[in-house]
Each structure stands twice: as structure tokens, then as C-alpha cells.
Amino acid sequence: MKKFMAAAVAGLGLALAAASAQAQAPQTLAQVKSRGILNCGSNTGLAGFGVPDGQGNWTGLDVDFCRGIAATIFNDPTKVKFIPLSAKDRFTALQSGEVDVLVRNSTWTMSRDTALGLQFTGVNYYDGQGFMIRKKLGVNSALQLNGASVCTQQGTTTELNLADFFRANNLKYEVVAFATSDETVKAYDSGRCDAFTTDASGLYAERLKLTAPDDHMVLPEIISKEPLGPATRNNDAQWFGLVKWVHNAMLNAEELGVTKANVDEMLKSSNPEIKRLLGTEGKFGESVGLTADWAYRIIKHVGNYGESFEKNVGQASLLKIARGQNALWTKGGLQYAPPVR
Ligand SMILES: N[C@@H](CCC(=O)N[C@@H](CS)C(=O)NCC(=O)O)C(=O)O
């Protein structure tokens, strides 16, 4: 009898393991492949990160990331459908399967990473929250904003940090919150609020939309940590790994000096790290359902992280943001990718 019980318990254990393996069964990559296109959850329009032009051509750091995913799967960076999502709707769209991946200046926080059935795959932009004001307001620190009205967007960490900052510093404020960034910026531009707050990168981007950008200034305080990154559902380890390694490939390529322009030449490199990255040695892509040249495809079509950064938000863009914390760890920044090994 005891033996029978033990066998039954062991059997149950196996069944549970099989059920959970089934729940964990990779399916996103298979779905994306059979659909022939990646559904990428994007911003509705944030310069430098994700924005469509009049012809529907999307550009930005987050957009490049999705193009990198499409490049590694299809060897074609154009196989992406960008689905614009407001701050409020973005996580539901990922949970429901409307998008395969969310790459939309979203801050990696504990609750988003643990309580929503989602997980963040990395940080493609280290940011922090700041304030913009009219120069004529005559203040030069956020600590002088007692009694100010502040325009911000609903469904963001911005809203929460704003409350923390004013409470922690015993300052009064009036929050004026909107569902979309357009409404928020328009309200600030028309004088409905004394200040506008969002991620510092967003301040650079949204400033371009103001009637007279030079009449405004950004205050020196950065009041939060905003690690922005891609997220996937947490029921597909293969897909999670694939998305995570797109970022790591772009960072490792930059670190190893592999660029869009020289990647073909680099196929002949005898450097073992470059060989493993580009798949001339080993088959590292296989474990996430990809080919040996998985990283070559990303660099060939999209470029390395530094190239994407400079083009979209850096010196070659309108935003002119310095690398700062987003420099590679070898250059004093925080961007660090585990090795291909
Ligand atoms: N990083 C913050 C803020 C992200 C956010 O949604 N920022 C606004 C202001 S820059 C935005 O991108 N809005 C565009 C939109 O709603 O389409 C978060 O994850 O909550």
C-alpha cells in the first residue's frame, strides 16, 4: 500500500511537472513565425524612442529594438507591425496577447515585473524623472515648486514619483493629469500648469513640440530611477530569452567594435568573442529557437547599441542626449551585457 501511495504521489508529481511544462511551452516565437510579422507594442509618438512619420515609417531606439527582433527571426527588419499604446493600456495589451513584446519607454518596477504576469528583459535606456518649467517662472530648483501645478500623464510611474517627491519634501502641489502625452504637452504649453514632469528623455523629446522651446528650461533634479526596457509575458521562457539576447547582442557588438558597416568583414575575424557572437563558431542562437547567425542579422540590419543610440537620441538626432549612464560599462556607463558563451 505504501509503495502504491509513493508511486501515485510520484505519478502526480510527474503529471504536475508535465502540466507546468505545458504552461511554460514556448509558443510566441512559433506564432510570430506563422503570422510572418512581429506585433510590437510602441509609443503613440515619442521622438527618439518610437514615432511614426506622415508615411507611417517608424523610427526610434525602441523601434530599432523591435526591428532587431524581426531581423533575428526573419532576416528582415521590416517585418514588424508597430501598435501604438497609451501609458494606461500598454500592459493589458501585452497580457492579452495583442502584442508579442512591449518596447515603449516602460520603467522596470517590482510590481510590473512580478504582479502583472509580465517580465522585463533588460534596460535599453537608463533614465530618471525631471521637471520642465517656463524660464519666466524664475525658479532654478524643483524644491522651489511649492504650490505649483504640474502637468503629467496617467498610468505612469511619473505620476507616482511626483506625489512621493512633493510629500517627501513637504511641498504642496496640484496635479493636472491627462491620458495622453499630446494632451499633457498641450496643456503645459498653453499655460495650464507651472511645470511639466516626465522621464528626462521625454523632456528632451516633448520640448520639441512646444510653441517656443527656448522659453523653457529643465530643472537640475532627477527625482527617480527609470530603467526603461522591453517586457514580455512571463509564460514563455524561450521568447523571454530571445528578446533579452537581442539587447545583449547589440551591446556586445558595440563592445567588440562590430558595426552595421563592418559586420561582413568581421565574419572573418579570428577573435573568439566575435566568432561566437556572429555564429562563425558555435550555435548559440539555437537555444532560443534561432539560427547560428542570429546576432549577425541584428547588427547587419539594425546596427549595434551605440549606433542605434546616436542615430535616434544621440548626437546625430534632434535630441542630442549624451551617452551618460547609457555608455558601455567599459566607458564608465551602466550598459553591460553578459557574454555569448
Ligand atoms: N517611464 C514611465 C513613463 C512612460 C510614459 O508613458 N511617458 C509618457 C510621457 S513622455 C509617454 O511616453 N507618453 C506617450 C503616450 O502615452 O503615447 C513609465 O513607464 O510609466
PDB file of C-alpha atoms in Angstrom, residues 76-301:
ATOM      1  CA  ASP A  76      14.141  41.192 -42.392  1.00  0.00           C
ATOM      2  CA  PRO A  77      13.813  44.228 -40.109  1.00  0.00           C
ATOM      3  CA  THR A  78      10.649  45.417 -41.834  1.00  0.00           C
ATOM      4  CA  LYS A  79       8.547  42.502 -40.607  1.00  0.00           C
ATOM      5  CA  VAL A  80       7.171  44.487 -37.667  1.00  0.00           C
ATOM      6  CA  LYS A  81       3.748  45.927 -37.038  1.00  0.00           C
ATOM      7  CA  PHE A  82       4.018  48.802 -34.584  1.00  0.00           C
ATOM      8  CA  ILE A  83       0.979  49.040 -32.341  1.00  0.00           C
ATOM      9  CA  PRO A  84       0.752  52.414 -30.609  1.00  0.00           C
ATOM     10  CA  LEU A  85      -0.252  52.131 -26.957  1.00  0.00           C
ATOM     11  CA  SER A  86      -1.033  54.759 -24.345  1.00  0.00           C
ATOM     12  CA  ALA A  87       0.630  54.526 -20.951  1.00  0.00           C
ATOM     13  CA  LYS A  88      -2.596  53.240 -19.404  1.00  0.00           C
ATOM     14  CA  ASP A  89      -3.276  50.475 -21.942  1.00  0.00           C
ATOM     15  CA  ARG A  90       0.214  49.119 -22.604  1.00  0.00           C
ATOM     16  CA  PHE A  91       0.441  46.324 -20.024  1.00  0.00           C
ATOM     17  CA  THR A  92      -3.059  44.979 -20.743  1.00  0.00           C
ATOM     18  CA  ALA A  93      -2.176  44.832 -24.434  1.00  0.00           C
ATOM     19  CA  LEU A  94       0.831  42.664 -23.601  1.00  0.00           C
ATOM     20  CA  GLN A  95      -1.086  40.469 -21.150  1.00  0.00           C
ATOM     21  CA  SER A  96      -3.896  39.836 -23.623  1.00  0.00           C
ATOM     22  CA  GLY A  97      -1.525  38.857 -26.438  1.00  0.00           C
ATOM     23  CA  GLU A  98      -2.391  41.869 -28.616  1.00  0.00           C
ATOM     24  CA  VAL A  99       1.357  42.462 -28.801  1.00  0.00           C
ATOM     25  CA  ASP A 100       4.239  39.966 -28.645  1.00  0.00           C
ATOM     26  CA  VAL A 101       6.535  42.367 -26.884  1.00  0.00           C
ATOM     27  CA  LEU A 102       6.222  45.804 -25.329  1.00  0.00           C
ATOM     28  CA  VAL A 103       9.058  48.201 -26.149  1.00  0.00           C
ATOM     29  CA  ARG A 104       7.682  51.559 -25.122  1.00  0.00           C
ATOM     30  CA  ASN A 105       9.809  53.569 -22.694  1.00  0.00           C
ATOM     31  CA  SER A 106       8.422  51.491 -19.855  1.00  0.00           C
ATOM     32  CA  THR A 107      10.036  51.596 -16.459  1.00  0.00           C
ATOM     33  CA  TRP A 108      11.022  48.273 -14.932  1.00  0.00           C
ATOM     34  CA  THR A 109       9.492  48.280 -11.448  1.00  0.00           C
ATOM     35  CA  MET A 110       8.921  45.456  -8.999  1.00  0.00           C
ATOM     36  CA  SER A 111       5.137  45.378  -9.293  1.00  0.00           C
ATOM     37  CA  ARG A 112       5.178  45.485 -13.098  1.00  0.00           C
ATOM     38  CA  ASP A 113       7.782  42.711 -13.116  1.00  0.00           C
ATOM     39  CA  THR A 114       6.091  40.424 -10.591  1.00  0.00           C
ATOM     40  CA  ALA A 115       2.364  41.095 -10.270  1.00  0.00           C
ATOM     41  CA  LEU A 116       1.191  41.510 -13.861  1.00  0.00           C
ATOM     42  CA  GLY A 117       2.243  38.182 -15.386  1.00  0.00           C
ATOM     43  CA  LEU A 118       4.985  40.046 -17.257  1.00  0.00           C
ATOM     44  CA  GLN A 119       8.732  40.297 -17.038  1.00  0.00           C
ATOM     45  CA  PHE A 120      11.263  42.861 -18.137  1.00  0.00           C
ATOM     46  CA  THR A 121      14.099  41.573 -20.288  1.00  0.00           C
ATOM     47  CA  GLY A 122      16.690  44.280 -19.650  1.00  0.00           C
ATOM     48  CA  VAL A 123      17.274  48.016 -19.718  1.00  0.00           C
ATOM     49  CA  ASN A 124      17.674  49.614 -23.119  1.00  0.00           C
ATOM     50  CA  TYR A 125      17.743  53.130 -21.639  1.00  0.00           C
ATOM     51  CA  TYR A 126      18.646  54.227 -18.100  1.00  0.00           C
ATOM     52  CA  ASP A 127      16.536  57.257 -17.320  1.00  0.00           C
ATOM     53  CA  GLY A 128      15.264  59.341 -14.417  1.00  0.00           C
ATOM     54  CA  GLN A 129      12.379  61.746 -13.922  1.00  0.00           C
ATOM     55  CA  GLY A 130      12.794  65.503 -14.296  1.00  0.00           C
ATOM     56  CA  PHE A 131      10.832  68.749 -14.483  1.00  0.00           C
ATOM     57  CA  MET A 132      10.485  71.435 -17.120  1.00  0.00           C
ATOM     58  CA  ILE A 133       9.287  74.959 -16.358  1.00  0.00           C
ATOM     59  CA  ARG A 134       8.960  78.301 -18.094  1.00  0.00           C
ATOM     60  CA  LYS A 135      12.129  80.342 -17.612  1.00  0.00           C
ATOM     61  CA  LYS A 136       9.984  83.300 -16.588  1.00  0.00           C
ATOM     62  CA  LEU A 137       8.718  81.363 -13.551  1.00  0.00           C
ATOM     63  CA  GLY A 138      12.095  82.339 -12.097  1.00  0.00           C
ATOM     64  CA  VAL A 139      12.940  79.167 -10.185  1.00  0.00           C
ATOM     65  CA  ASN A 140      16.054  77.069 -10.598  1.00  0.00           C
ATOM     66  CA  SER A 141      15.285  74.067  -8.416  1.00  0.00           C
ATOM     67  CA  ALA A 142      12.379  71.655  -8.117  1.00  0.00           C
ATOM     68  CA  LEU A 143      12.477  72.371  -4.386  1.00  0.00           C
ATOM     69  CA  GLN A 144      11.138  75.849  -5.194  1.00  0.00           C
ATOM     70  CA  LEU A 145       7.967  74.427  -6.758  1.00  0.00           C
ATOM     71  CA  ASN A 146       5.844  74.720  -3.581  1.00  0.00           C
ATOM     72  CA  GLY A 147       2.225  75.339  -4.596  1.00  0.00           C
ATOM     73  CA  ALA A 148       2.909  74.704  -8.303  1.00  0.00           C
ATOM     74  CA  SER A 149       0.521  72.984 -10.673  1.00  0.00           C
ATOM     75  CA  VAL A 150       2.223  70.115 -12.518  1.00  0.00           C
ATOM     76  CA  CYS A 151       1.084  68.513 -15.774  1.00  0.00           C
ATOM     77  CA  THR A 152       1.662  64.786 -16.050  1.00  0.00           C
ATOM     78  CA  GLN A 153       0.364  61.625 -17.693  1.00  0.00           C
ATOM     79  CA  GLN A 154      -1.902  58.985 -16.154  1.00  0.00           C
ATOM     80  CA  GLY A 155      -0.802  55.368 -15.829  1.00  0.00           C
ATOM     81  CA  THR A 156       2.874  56.204 -15.450  1.00  0.00           C
ATOM     82  CA  THR A 157       5.496  55.942 -12.746  1.00  0.00           C
ATOM     83  CA  THR A 158       5.795  59.701 -13.284  1.00  0.00           C
ATOM     84  CA  GLU A 159       2.522  60.315 -11.504  1.00  0.00           C
ATOM     85  CA  LEU A 160       3.614  58.250  -8.506  1.00  0.00           C
ATOM     86  CA  ASN A 161       7.109  59.761  -8.212  1.00  0.00           C
ATOM     87  CA  LEU A 162       5.628  63.239  -8.389  1.00  0.00           C
ATOM     88  CA  ALA A 163       3.485  62.507  -5.338  1.00  0.00           C
ATOM     89  CA  ASP A 164       6.467  60.989  -3.486  1.00  0.00           C
ATOM     90  CA  PHE A 165       8.728  63.941  -4.237  1.00  0.00           C
ATOM     91  CA  PHE A 166       6.326  66.608  -3.078  1.00  0.00           C
ATOM     92  CA  ARG A 167       5.299  64.646   0.015  1.00  0.00           C
ATOM     93  CA  ALA A 168       8.879  63.827   0.968  1.00  0.00           C
ATOM     94  CA  ASN A 169       9.854  67.474   0.688  1.00  0.00           C
ATOM     95  CA  ASN A 170       6.751  68.808   2.408  1.00  0.00           C
ATOM     96  CA  LEU A 171       5.716  70.792  -0.635  1.00  0.00           C
ATOM     97  CA  LYS A 172       2.174  71.436  -1.837  1.00  0.00           C
ATOM     98  CA  TYR A 173       1.253  70.914  -5.466  1.00  0.00           C
ATOM     99  CA  GLU A 174      -1.683  70.468  -7.753  1.00  0.00           C
ATOM    100  CA  VAL A 175      -1.515  67.572 -10.202  1.00  0.00           C
ATOM    101  CA  VAL A 176      -3.120  68.017 -13.614  1.00  0.00           C
ATOM    102  CA  ALA A 177      -3.106  64.543 -15.221  1.00  0.00           C
ATOM    103  CA  PHE A 178      -4.079  63.519 -18.749  1.00  0.00           C
ATOM    104  CA  ALA A 179      -4.499  60.184 -20.545  1.00  0.00           C
ATOM    105  CA  THR A 180      -2.215  61.020 -23.480  1.00  0.00           C
ATOM    106  CA  SER A 181       1.109  62.748 -23.920  1.00  0.00           C
ATOM    107  CA  ASP A 182      -0.344  65.100 -26.535  1.00  0.00           C
ATOM    108  CA  GLU A 183      -2.921  66.432 -24.103  1.00  0.00           C
ATOM    109  CA  THR A 184      -0.313  66.734 -21.363  1.00  0.00           C
ATOM    110  CA  VAL A 185       2.143  68.687 -23.502  1.00  0.00           C
ATOM    111  CA  LYS A 186      -0.575  70.900 -24.975  1.00  0.00           C
ATOM    112  CA  ALA A 187      -1.890  71.705 -21.509  1.00  0.00           C
ATOM    113  CA  TYR A 188       1.577  72.698 -20.305  1.00  0.00           C
ATOM    114  CA  ASP A 189       2.267  74.670 -23.487  1.00  0.00           C
ATOM    115  CA  SER A 190      -0.970  76.604 -23.123  1.00  0.00           C
ATOM    116  CA  GLY A 191      -0.078  77.586 -19.566  1.00  0.00           C
ATOM    117  CA  ARG A 192      -2.420  75.326 -17.623  1.00  0.00           C
ATOM    118  CA  CYS A 193       0.441  74.156 -15.437  1.00  0.00           C
ATOM    119  CA  ASP A 194       3.567  75.755 -13.999  1.00  0.00           C
ATOM    120  CA  ALA A 195       5.613  72.633 -14.605  1.00  0.00           C
ATOM    121  CA  PHE A 196       5.670  69.532 -16.783  1.00  0.00           C
ATOM    122  CA  THR A 197       7.187  66.326 -15.500  1.00  0.00           C
ATOM    123  CA  THR A 198       8.220  63.087 -17.200  1.00  0.00           C
ATOM    124  CA  ASP A 199      11.301  60.942 -17.826  1.00  0.00           C
ATOM    125  CA  ALA A 200      14.269  63.194 -18.654  1.00  0.00           C
ATOM    126  CA  SER A 201      14.470  61.626 -22.123  1.00  0.00           C
ATOM    127  CA  GLY A 202      10.802  62.517 -22.605  1.00  0.00           C
ATOM    128  CA  LEU A 203      11.514  66.125 -21.621  1.00  0.00           C
ATOM    129  CA  TYR A 204      14.070  66.366 -24.446  1.00  0.00           C
ATOM    130  CA  ALA A 205      11.558  64.842 -26.850  1.00  0.00           C
ATOM    131  CA  GLU A 206       8.428  66.712 -25.799  1.00  0.00           C
ATOM    132  CA  ARG A 207      10.231  70.050 -25.646  1.00  0.00           C
ATOM    133  CA  LEU A 208      10.481  69.908 -29.443  1.00  0.00           C
ATOM    134  CA  LYS A 209       6.680  70.081 -29.585  1.00  0.00           C
ATOM    135  CA  LEU A 210       6.382  73.330 -27.613  1.00  0.00           C
ATOM    136  CA  THR A 211       5.493  76.582 -29.373  1.00  0.00           C
ATOM    137  CA  ALA A 212       8.663  78.293 -28.102  1.00  0.00           C
ATOM    138  CA  PRO A 213      11.098  75.638 -26.813  1.00  0.00           C
ATOM    139  CA  ASP A 214      13.662  78.271 -25.793  1.00  0.00           C
ATOM    140  CA  ASP A 215      11.259  79.808 -23.290  1.00  0.00           C
ATOM    141  CA  HIS A 216      11.515  76.666 -21.196  1.00  0.00           C
ATOM    142  CA  MET A 217      14.193  75.037 -19.077  1.00  0.00           C
ATOM    143  CA  VAL A 218      14.766  71.701 -17.407  1.00  0.00           C
ATOM    144  CA  LEU A 219      15.426  71.814 -13.648  1.00  0.00           C
ATOM    145  CA  PRO A 220      18.549  70.044 -12.342  1.00  0.00           C
ATOM    146  CA  GLU A 221      16.834  67.484 -10.058  1.00  0.00           C
ATOM    147  CA  ILE A 222      16.381  63.909 -11.214  1.00  0.00           C
ATOM    148  CA  ILE A 223      13.875  62.550  -8.718  1.00  0.00           C
ATOM    149  CA  SER A 224      13.716  58.839  -9.577  1.00  0.00           C
ATOM    150  CA  LYS A 225      15.289  55.823 -11.247  1.00  0.00           C
ATOM    151  CA  GLU A 226      13.567  54.957 -14.521  1.00  0.00           C
ATOM    152  CA  PRO A 227      15.199  51.890 -16.028  1.00  0.00           C
ATOM    153  CA  LEU A 228      13.329  51.647 -19.325  1.00  0.00           C
ATOM    154  CA  GLY A 229      13.155  48.304 -21.052  1.00  0.00           C
ATOM    155  CA  PRO A 230      11.275  45.742 -23.121  1.00  0.00           C
ATOM    156  CA  ALA A 231       8.794  43.375 -21.472  1.00  0.00           C
ATOM    157  CA  THR A 232       7.265  40.022 -22.422  1.00  0.00           C
ATOM    158  CA  ARG A 233       4.630  37.756 -20.855  1.00  0.00           C
ATOM    159  CA  ASN A 234       6.158  35.520 -18.186  1.00  0.00           C
ATOM    160  CA  ASN A 235       4.876  32.204 -19.582  1.00  0.00           C
ATOM    161  CA  ASP A 236       7.344  31.703 -22.391  1.00  0.00           C
ATOM    162  CA  ALA A 237      10.970  31.254 -21.367  1.00  0.00           C
ATOM    163  CA  GLN A 238      12.204  30.862 -24.951  1.00  0.00           C
ATOM    164  CA  TRP A 239      10.669  34.152 -26.073  1.00  0.00           C
ATOM    165  CA  PHE A 240      11.888  35.923 -22.944  1.00  0.00           C
ATOM    166  CA  GLY A 241      15.416  34.670 -23.696  1.00  0.00           C
ATOM    167  CA  LEU A 242      15.214  35.688 -27.331  1.00  0.00           C
ATOM    168  CA  VAL A 243      14.149  39.259 -26.552  1.00  0.00           C
ATOM    169  CA  LYS A 244      16.719  39.566 -23.768  1.00  0.00           C
ATOM    170  CA  TRP A 245      19.523  38.449 -26.089  1.00  0.00           C
ATOM    171  CA  VAL A 246      18.644  40.919 -28.820  1.00  0.00           C
ATOM    172  CA  HIS A 247      19.679  43.646 -26.409  1.00  0.00           C
ATOM    173  CA  ASN A 248      22.756  41.730 -25.283  1.00  0.00           C
ATOM    174  CA  ALA A 249      23.814  41.138 -28.887  1.00  0.00           C
ATOM    175  CA  MET A 250      23.602  44.842 -29.679  1.00  0.00           C
ATOM    176  CA  LEU A 251      25.649  45.723 -26.586  1.00  0.00           C
ATOM    177  CA  ASN A 252      28.262  43.022 -27.127  1.00  0.00           C
ATOM    178  CA  ALA A 253      28.611  44.111 -30.747  1.00  0.00           C
ATOM    179  CA  GLU A 254      29.334  47.671 -29.663  1.00  0.00           C
ATOM    180  CA  GLU A 255      31.833  46.471 -27.067  1.00  0.00           C
ATOM    181  CA  LEU A 256      33.626  44.326 -29.675  1.00  0.00           C
ATOM    182  CA  GLY A 257      33.610  47.069 -32.322  1.00  0.00           C
ATOM    183  CA  VAL A 258      31.206  45.223 -34.615  1.00  0.00           C
ATOM    184  CA  THR A 259      29.102  47.695 -36.581  1.00  0.00           C
ATOM    185  CA  LYS A 260      26.492  47.658 -39.308  1.00  0.00           C
ATOM    186  CA  ALA A 261      29.191  48.736 -41.756  1.00  0.00           C
ATOM    187  CA  ASN A 262      31.890  46.239 -40.806  1.00  0.00           C
ATOM    188  CA  VAL A 263      29.859  43.175 -39.781  1.00  0.00           C
ATOM    189  CA  ASP A 264      30.555  41.312 -43.031  1.00  0.00           C
ATOM    190  CA  GLU A 265      34.274  41.937 -42.663  1.00  0.00           C
ATOM    191  CA  MET A 266      34.012  40.796 -39.026  1.00  0.00           C
ATOM    192  CA  LEU A 267      32.781  37.387 -40.171  1.00  0.00           C
ATOM    193  CA  LYS A 268      36.449  36.740 -40.974  1.00  0.00           C
ATOM    194  CA  SER A 269      37.637  37.813 -37.530  1.00  0.00           C
ATOM    195  CA  SER A 270      39.729  35.368 -35.508  1.00  0.00           C
ATOM    196  CA  ASN A 271      38.681  36.968 -32.199  1.00  0.00           C
ATOM    197  CA  PRO A 272      36.844  34.136 -30.382  1.00  0.00           C
ATOM    198  CA  GLU A 273      34.294  36.508 -28.822  1.00  0.00           C
ATOM    199  CA  ILE A 274      33.411  37.952 -32.211  1.00  0.00           C
ATOM    200  CA  LYS A 275      33.254  34.454 -33.682  1.00  0.00           C
ATOM    201  CA  ARG A 276      30.796  33.314 -31.030  1.00  0.00           C
ATOM    202  CA  LEU A 277      28.709  36.489 -31.387  1.00  0.00           C
ATOM    203  CA  LEU A 278      28.465  36.255 -35.146  1.00  0.00           C
ATOM    204  CA  GLY A 279      27.998  32.480 -35.195  1.00  0.00           C
ATOM    205  CA  THR A 280      31.123  31.590 -37.135  1.00  0.00           C
ATOM    206  CA  GLU A 281      31.817  29.434 -34.099  1.00  0.00           C
ATOM    207  CA  GLY A 282      29.098  27.681 -32.077  1.00  0.00           C
ATOM    208  CA  LYS A 283      25.346  27.667 -32.461  1.00  0.00           C
ATOM    209  CA  PHE A 284      24.278  29.932 -29.649  1.00  0.00           C
ATOM    210  CA  GLY A 285      21.040  31.032 -31.296  1.00  0.00           C
ATOM    211  CA  GLU A 286      19.585  27.526 -31.270  1.00  0.00           C
ATOM    212  CA  SER A 287      18.631  27.500 -27.606  1.00  0.00           C
ATOM    213  CA  VAL A 288      16.202  30.379 -28.219  1.00  0.00           C
ATOM    214  CA  GLY A 289      14.874  28.939 -31.463  1.00  0.00           C
ATOM    215  CA  LEU A 290      17.131  30.966 -33.759  1.00  0.00           C
ATOM    216  CA  THR A 291      19.878  30.282 -36.269  1.00  0.00           C
ATOM    217  CA  ALA A 292      23.640  30.453 -35.658  1.00  0.00           C
ATOM    218  CA  ASP A 293      23.774  33.849 -37.393  1.00  0.00           C
ATOM    219  CA  TRP A 294      21.077  35.295 -35.056  1.00  0.00           C
ATOM    220  CA  ALA A 295      23.250  38.216 -33.890  1.00  0.00           C
ATOM    221  CA  TYR A 296      24.812  38.847 -37.311  1.00  0.00           C
ATOM    222  CA  ARG A 297      21.303  39.508 -38.624  1.00  0.00           C
ATOM    223  CA  ILE A 298      20.607  42.104 -35.936  1.00  0.00           C
ATOM    224  CA  ILE A 299      23.840  44.007 -36.499  1.00  0.00           C
ATOM    225  CA  LYS A 300      23.606  43.751 -40.292  1.00  0.00           C
ATOM    226  CA  HIS A 301      20.098  45.219 -40.416  1.00  0.00           C
TER     227      HIS A 301
END
